[in-house]
mmCIF file of C-alpha atoms in Angstrom:
data_model
loop_
_atom_site.group_PDB
_atom_site.id
_atom_site.type_symbol
_atom_site.label_atom_id
_atom_site.label_comp_id
_atom_site.label_asym_id
_atom_site.label_seq_id
_atom_site.Cartn_x
_atom_site.Cartn_y
_atom_site.Cartn_z
ATOM 1 C CA MET A 1 15.816 -34.650 2.709
ATOM 2 C CA MET A 2 15.221 -30.903 3.040
ATOM 3 C CA PRO A 3 12.002 -29.912 4.864
ATOM 4 C CA THR A 4 9.328 -28.443 2.599
ATOM 5 C CA VAL A 5 8.552 -24.780 3.193
ATOM 6 C CA GLN A 6 4.824 -24.206 3.500
ATOM 7 C CA PRO A 7 3.645 -21.319 1.292
ATOM 8 C CA GLY A 8 2.749 -18.106 3.025
ATOM 9 C CA ARG A 9 -0.065 -15.673 2.221
ATOM 10 C CA ILE A 10 -0.571 -12.413 0.377
ATOM 11 C CA GLU A 11 -3.269 -10.170 1.835
ATOM 12 C CA VAL A 12 -4.245 -6.920 0.130
ATOM 13 C CA ILE A 13 -6.148 -4.115 1.870
ATOM 14 C CA THR A 14 -7.437 -1.510 -0.548
ATOM 15 C CA GLY A 15 -10.008 1.200 -1.139
ATOM 16 C CA PRO A 16 -10.084 5.004 -1.493
ATOM 17 C CA MET A 17 -8.425 7.488 0.811
ATOM 18 C CA PHE A 18 -9.994 7.807 4.276
ATOM 19 C CA SER A 19 -11.356 4.237 4.140
ATOM 20 C CA GLY A 20 -9.142 2.897 6.941
ATOM 21 C CA LYS A 21 -6.537 0.944 4.951
ATOM 22 C CA SER A 22 -3.569 1.858 7.134
ATOM 23 C CA GLU A 23 -5.677 1.371 10.242
ATOM 24 C CA GLU A 24 -6.548 -2.176 9.132
ATOM 25 C CA LEU A 25 -2.914 -2.892 8.258
ATOM 26 C CA ILE A 26 -1.825 -1.679 11.699
ATOM 27 C CA ARG A 27 -4.527 -3.846 13.320
ATOM 28 C CA ARG A 28 -3.278 -6.973 11.548
ATOM 29 C CA LEU A 29 0.355 -6.216 12.361
ATOM 30 C CA LYS A 30 -0.466 -5.687 16.044
ATOM 31 C CA ARG A 31 -2.426 -8.953 16.169
ATOM 32 C CA ALA A 32 0.545 -10.760 14.637
ATOM 33 C CA ARG A 33 2.796 -9.323 17.339
ATOM 34 C CA ILE A 34 0.341 -10.408 20.034
ATOM 35 C CA ALA A 35 0.610 -13.917 18.526
ATOM 36 C CA LYS A 36 4.409 -13.696 19.066
ATOM 37 C CA GLN A 37 5.109 -13.517 15.339
ATOM 38 C CA ARG A 38 8.110 -11.530 14.154
ATOM 39 C CA VAL A 39 6.979 -8.526 12.152
ATOM 40 C CA VAL A 40 8.601 -5.895 9.961
ATOM 41 C CA CYS A 41 6.885 -3.069 8.097
ATOM 42 C CA PHE A 42 7.886 -0.787 5.215
ATOM 43 C CA LYS A 43 6.591 2.386 3.625
ATOM 44 C CA PRO A 44 7.804 4.539 0.708
ATOM 45 C CA ASP A 45 9.816 7.633 1.481
ATOM 46 C CA ILE A 46 7.419 9.708 -0.643
ATOM 47 C CA ASP A 47 4.809 9.429 2.119
ATOM 48 C CA LEU A 48 5.927 11.384 5.194
ATOM 49 C CA ARG A 49 2.582 13.065 5.898
ATOM 50 C CA TYR A 50 2.084 11.977 9.500
ATOM 51 C CA HIS A 51 5.264 10.285 10.700
ATOM 52 C CA ARG A 52 8.791 9.881 9.348
ATOM 53 C CA SER A 53 9.513 6.427 10.802
ATOM 54 C CA ALA A 54 6.094 4.804 11.155
ATOM 55 C CA ILE A 55 2.992 4.036 9.178
ATOM 56 C CA ALA A 56 0.141 6.166 10.449
ATOM 57 C CA SER A 57 -3.587 6.169 9.877
ATOM 58 C CA HIS A 58 -5.740 9.283 9.492
ATOM 59 C CA SER A 59 -7.074 8.397 12.959
ATOM 60 C CA ALA A 60 -3.528 8.776 14.397
ATOM 61 C CA GLN A 61 -2.769 5.073 14.961
ATOM 62 C CA THR A 62 0.872 4.204 14.260
ATOM 63 C CA HIS A 63 3.224 1.256 13.816
ATOM 64 C CA ASP A 64 6.991 1.407 13.405
ATOM 65 C CA ALA A 65 8.153 1.135 9.802
ATOM 66 C CA CYS A 66 11.316 1.208 7.724
ATOM 67 C CA VAL A 67 11.238 3.997 5.142
ATOM 68 C CA VAL A 68 12.599 2.943 1.730
ATOM 69 C CA ALA A 69 12.984 4.671 -1.633
ATOM 70 C CA ASN A 70 11.885 1.806 -3.866
ATOM 71 C CA VAL A 71 11.364 -1.960 -4.065
ATOM 72 C CA GLU A 72 15.068 -2.649 -4.524
ATOM 73 C CA ARG A 73 15.873 -0.847 -1.258
ATOM 74 C CA LEU A 74 12.969 -2.615 0.442
ATOM 75 C CA ARG A 75 14.360 -5.959 -0.655
ATOM 76 C CA GLU A 76 17.856 -5.087 0.578
ATOM 77 C CA ALA A 77 16.555 -4.046 4.003
ATOM 78 C CA LEU A 78 14.284 -7.072 4.307
ATOM 79 C CA PHE A 79 16.639 -9.825 3.219
ATOM 80 C CA THR A 80 19.253 -8.929 5.838
ATOM 81 C CA GLN A 81 16.744 -10.245 8.398
ATOM 82 C CA ILE A 82 14.542 -12.540 6.306
ATOM 83 C CA ASP A 83 15.164 -15.669 8.405
ATOM 84 C CA GLN A 84 13.944 -13.870 11.538
ATOM 85 C CA ILE A 85 10.775 -12.423 9.968
ATOM 86 C CA GLU A 86 7.379 -14.088 9.648
ATOM 87 C CA VAL A 87 5.102 -11.190 8.685
ATOM 88 C CA VAL A 88 5.922 -8.375 6.235
ATOM 89 C CA GLY A 89 3.749 -5.248 6.106
ATOM 90 C CA ILE A 90 3.846 -2.748 3.233
ATOM 91 C CA ASP A 91 1.845 0.484 3.400
ATOM 92 C CA GLU A 92 1.024 2.925 0.561
ATOM 93 C CA ALA A 93 2.073 0.225 -1.898
ATOM 94 C CA GLN A 94 0.714 2.195 -4.874
ATOM 95 C CA PHE A 95 3.856 4.314 -4.654
ATOM 96 C CA PHE A 96 6.080 1.306 -5.465
ATOM 97 C CA ASP A 97 6.603 -0.021 -8.987
ATOM 98 C CA ASP A 98 5.583 -3.352 -10.509
ATOM 99 C CA THR A 99 8.615 -5.210 -9.128
ATOM 100 C CA LEU A 100 6.656 -5.377 -5.866
ATOM 101 C CA ILE A 101 4.551 -8.120 -7.478
ATOM 102 C CA ALA A 102 7.496 -10.492 -7.973
ATOM 103 C CA LEU A 103 8.859 -9.706 -4.497
ATOM 104 C CA SER A 104 5.487 -10.465 -2.902
ATOM 105 C CA LEU A 105 5.313 -13.825 -4.680
ATOM 106 C CA GLU A 106 8.885 -14.634 -3.651
ATOM 107 C CA LEU A 107 8.097 -13.864 -0.011
ATOM 108 C CA MET A 108 4.953 -15.983 -0.173
ATOM 109 C CA HIS A 109 6.976 -18.942 -1.516
ATOM 110 C CA LEU A 110 9.405 -18.443 1.376
ATOM 111 C CA GLY A 111 6.504 -18.976 3.765
ATOM 112 C CA LYS A 112 5.978 -15.338 4.741
ATOM 113 C CA ARG A 113 2.676 -13.609 5.363
ATOM 114 C CA VAL A 114 2.664 -10.438 3.254
ATOM 115 C CA LEU A 115 0.247 -7.649 4.219
ATOM 116 C CA ILE A 116 -0.129 -4.910 1.599
ATOM 117 C CA ALA A 117 -2.202 -1.730 1.836
ATOM 118 C CA GLY A 118 -2.724 0.804 -0.926
ATOM 119 C CA LEU A 119 -5.048 2.712 -3.231
ATOM 120 C CA ASP A 120 -6.554 0.678 -6.064
ATOM 121 C CA THR A 121 -7.588 3.648 -8.223
ATOM 122 C CA THR A 122 -6.114 7.043 -9.071
ATOM 123 C CA PHE A 123 -7.731 10.461 -8.700
ATOM 124 C CA ALA A 124 -9.010 9.909 -12.261
ATOM 125 C CA GLY A 125 -10.747 6.668 -11.287
ATOM 126 C CA GLU A 126 -8.286 4.477 -13.204
ATOM 127 C CA PRO A 127 -6.496 1.367 -11.856
ATOM 128 C CA PHE A 128 -3.487 2.383 -9.747
ATOM 129 C CA ARG A 129 -0.804 -0.194 -10.375
ATOM 130 C CA PRO A 130 0.574 -2.316 -8.901
ATOM 131 C CA ILE A 131 -2.405 -2.710 -6.526
ATOM 132 C CA PRO A 132 -4.828 -4.310 -9.042
ATOM 133 C CA ASP A 133 -2.128 -6.840 -10.038
ATOM 134 C CA LEU A 134 -1.474 -7.648 -6.376
ATOM 135 C CA MET A 135 -5.202 -8.100 -5.809
ATOM 136 C CA ALA A 136 -5.241 -10.667 -8.618
ATOM 137 C CA ILE A 137 -2.575 -12.866 -6.990
ATOM 138 C CA ALA A 138 -3.632 -12.348 -3.366
ATOM 139 C CA ASP A 139 -5.012 -15.046 -1.082
ATOM 140 C CA GLU A 140 -7.301 -12.442 0.461
ATOM 141 C CA VAL A 141 -8.508 -9.010 -0.618
ATOM 142 C CA MET A 142 -10.297 -6.573 1.687
ATOM 143 C CA LYS A 143 -11.830 -3.701 -0.261
ATOM 144 C CA LEU A 144 -12.898 -0.926 2.081
ATOM 145 C CA SER A 145 -15.167 2.034 1.434
ATOM 146 C CA ALA A 146 -15.087 5.498 2.972
ATOM 147 C CA VAL A 147 -17.897 7.999 3.567
ATOM 148 C CA CYS A 148 -18.788 10.421 0.773
ATOM 149 C CA MET A 149 -18.086 13.964 1.911
ATOM 150 C CA ARG A 150 -20.999 15.241 -0.183
ATOM 151 C CA CYS A 151 -23.868 12.954 0.813
ATOM 152 C CA GLY A 152 -22.691 10.407 3.398
ATOM 153 C CA ALA A 153 -23.120 7.392 1.106
ATOM 154 C CA PRO A 154 -20.415 4.696 0.844
ATOM 155 C CA ALA A 155 -17.486 6.166 -1.092
ATOM 156 C CA VAL A 156 -15.290 4.161 -3.459
ATOM 157 C CA HIS A 157 -13.455 7.053 -5.097
ATOM 158 C CA THR A 158 -10.747 9.531 -4.078
ATOM 159 C CA GLN A 159 -11.594 13.055 -5.238
ATOM 160 C CA ARG A 160 -8.659 15.402 -5.762
ATOM 161 C CA LEU A 161 -9.449 19.000 -4.858
ATOM 162 C CA GLY A 162 -7.593 21.321 -7.201
ATOM 163 C CA GLY A 163 -6.370 21.321 -10.759
ATOM 164 C CA SER A 164 -3.168 19.266 -10.655
ATOM 165 C CA GLN A 165 -2.994 16.576 -13.343
ATOM 166 C CA GLU A 166 0.003 14.745 -11.839
ATOM 167 C CA LEU A 167 -0.592 11.128 -10.863
ATOM 168 C CA VAL A 168 1.282 11.333 -7.557
ATOM 169 C CA VAL A 169 0.478 14.299 -5.333
ATOM 170 C CA VAL A 170 0.837 13.268 -1.704
ATOM 171 C CA GLY A 171 -1.688 14.867 0.602
ATOM 172 C CA ALA A 172 -4.558 14.294 2.995
ATOM 173 C CA ALA A 173 -7.609 16.240 4.154
ATOM 174 C CA GLY A 174 -7.803 19.540 2.280
ATOM 175 C CA MET A 175 -6.258 18.087 -0.871
ATOM 176 C CA TYR A 176 -8.445 14.988 -1.222
ATOM 177 C CA GLU A 177 -11.802 13.740 -0.066
ATOM 178 C CA ALA A 178 -13.793 10.546 -0.412
ATOM 179 C CA ARG A 179 -16.683 10.527 -2.884
ATOM 180 C CA CYS A 180 -19.429 8.113 -3.899
ATOM 181 C CA ARG A 181 -19.930 7.288 -7.582
ATOM 182 C CA ALA A 182 -22.679 9.892 -7.943
ATOM 183 C CA HIS A 183 -20.486 12.748 -6.691
ATOM 184 C CA PHE A 184 -17.116 11.677 -8.087
ATOM 185 C CA GLU A 185 -15.851 14.222 -10.635
ATOM 186 C CA PRO A 186 -12.681 12.990 -12.349
ATOM 187 C CA PHE A 187 -10.850 15.343 -14.662
ATOM 188 C CA ALA A 188 -12.202 14.677 -18.137
ATOM 189 C CA ASP A 189 -8.833 15.145 -19.820
ATOM 190 C CA SER A 190 -6.628 13.560 -17.155
ATOM 191 C CA GLU A 191 -4.171 10.867 -18.170
ATOM 192 C CA GLN A 192 -2.661 8.151 -16.027
ATOM 193 C CA LEU A 193 1.064 8.804 -15.674
ATOM 194 C CA GLU A 194 3.460 5.892 -15.361
ATOM 195 C CA LEU A 195 5.521 5.480 -12.226
ATOM 196 C CA PRO A 196 9.295 5.155 -12.720
ATOM 197 C CA THR A 197 10.602 1.776 -13.786
ATOM 198 C CA ALA A 198 12.760 -0.149 -11.338
ATOM 199 C CA GLU A 199 15.893 0.932 -13.216
ATOM 200 C CA VAL A 200 14.952 4.606 -13.144
ATOM 201 C CA ALA A 201 13.768 4.496 -9.529
ATOM 202 C CA ALA A 202 17.067 2.942 -8.412
ATOM 203 C CA LYS A 203 18.920 5.974 -9.791
ATOM 204 C CA MET A 204 16.675 8.525 -8.098
#
């Protein structure tokens, strides 16, 4: 009789920019390594703001990561070593498409602990998929707040500075800042743009 695989966990860390999402992800990955667990981490190749081969927080903390173009490439890189891995970290998950949901569930059923960090809302204040869907299926959700750059109150929004209407514009301080609800000013005529489908992303 085959031994039963105990289900793993899905943990989502979310909130606006500058709320410490990557820092919390790095903390959990480092604790897993201290516990002698085998860890691997991934990030999308669209996000090379601070480091080309590591996830990095705004406070300059880092953790080695594999850079992948999309979920299909992430899966290919992961499953070559899946039997040796216990904890999977994924940073800036909002830049991956909805196929990340099915992959996360598959990893959980294989007994893996899946740690996911990403923005839950866009610059327009709308849900930023696939993070809200991942929050719905997660065992644990940590929603962080930042500090409003206008008044110092808890900030739950990411304010884009400038007139771009594109959904994905990668940047940090100078292009974005954290805002509370009172000082958040979304573009009135902005529209949520859809990220590429898995088929389109695979051809990019």
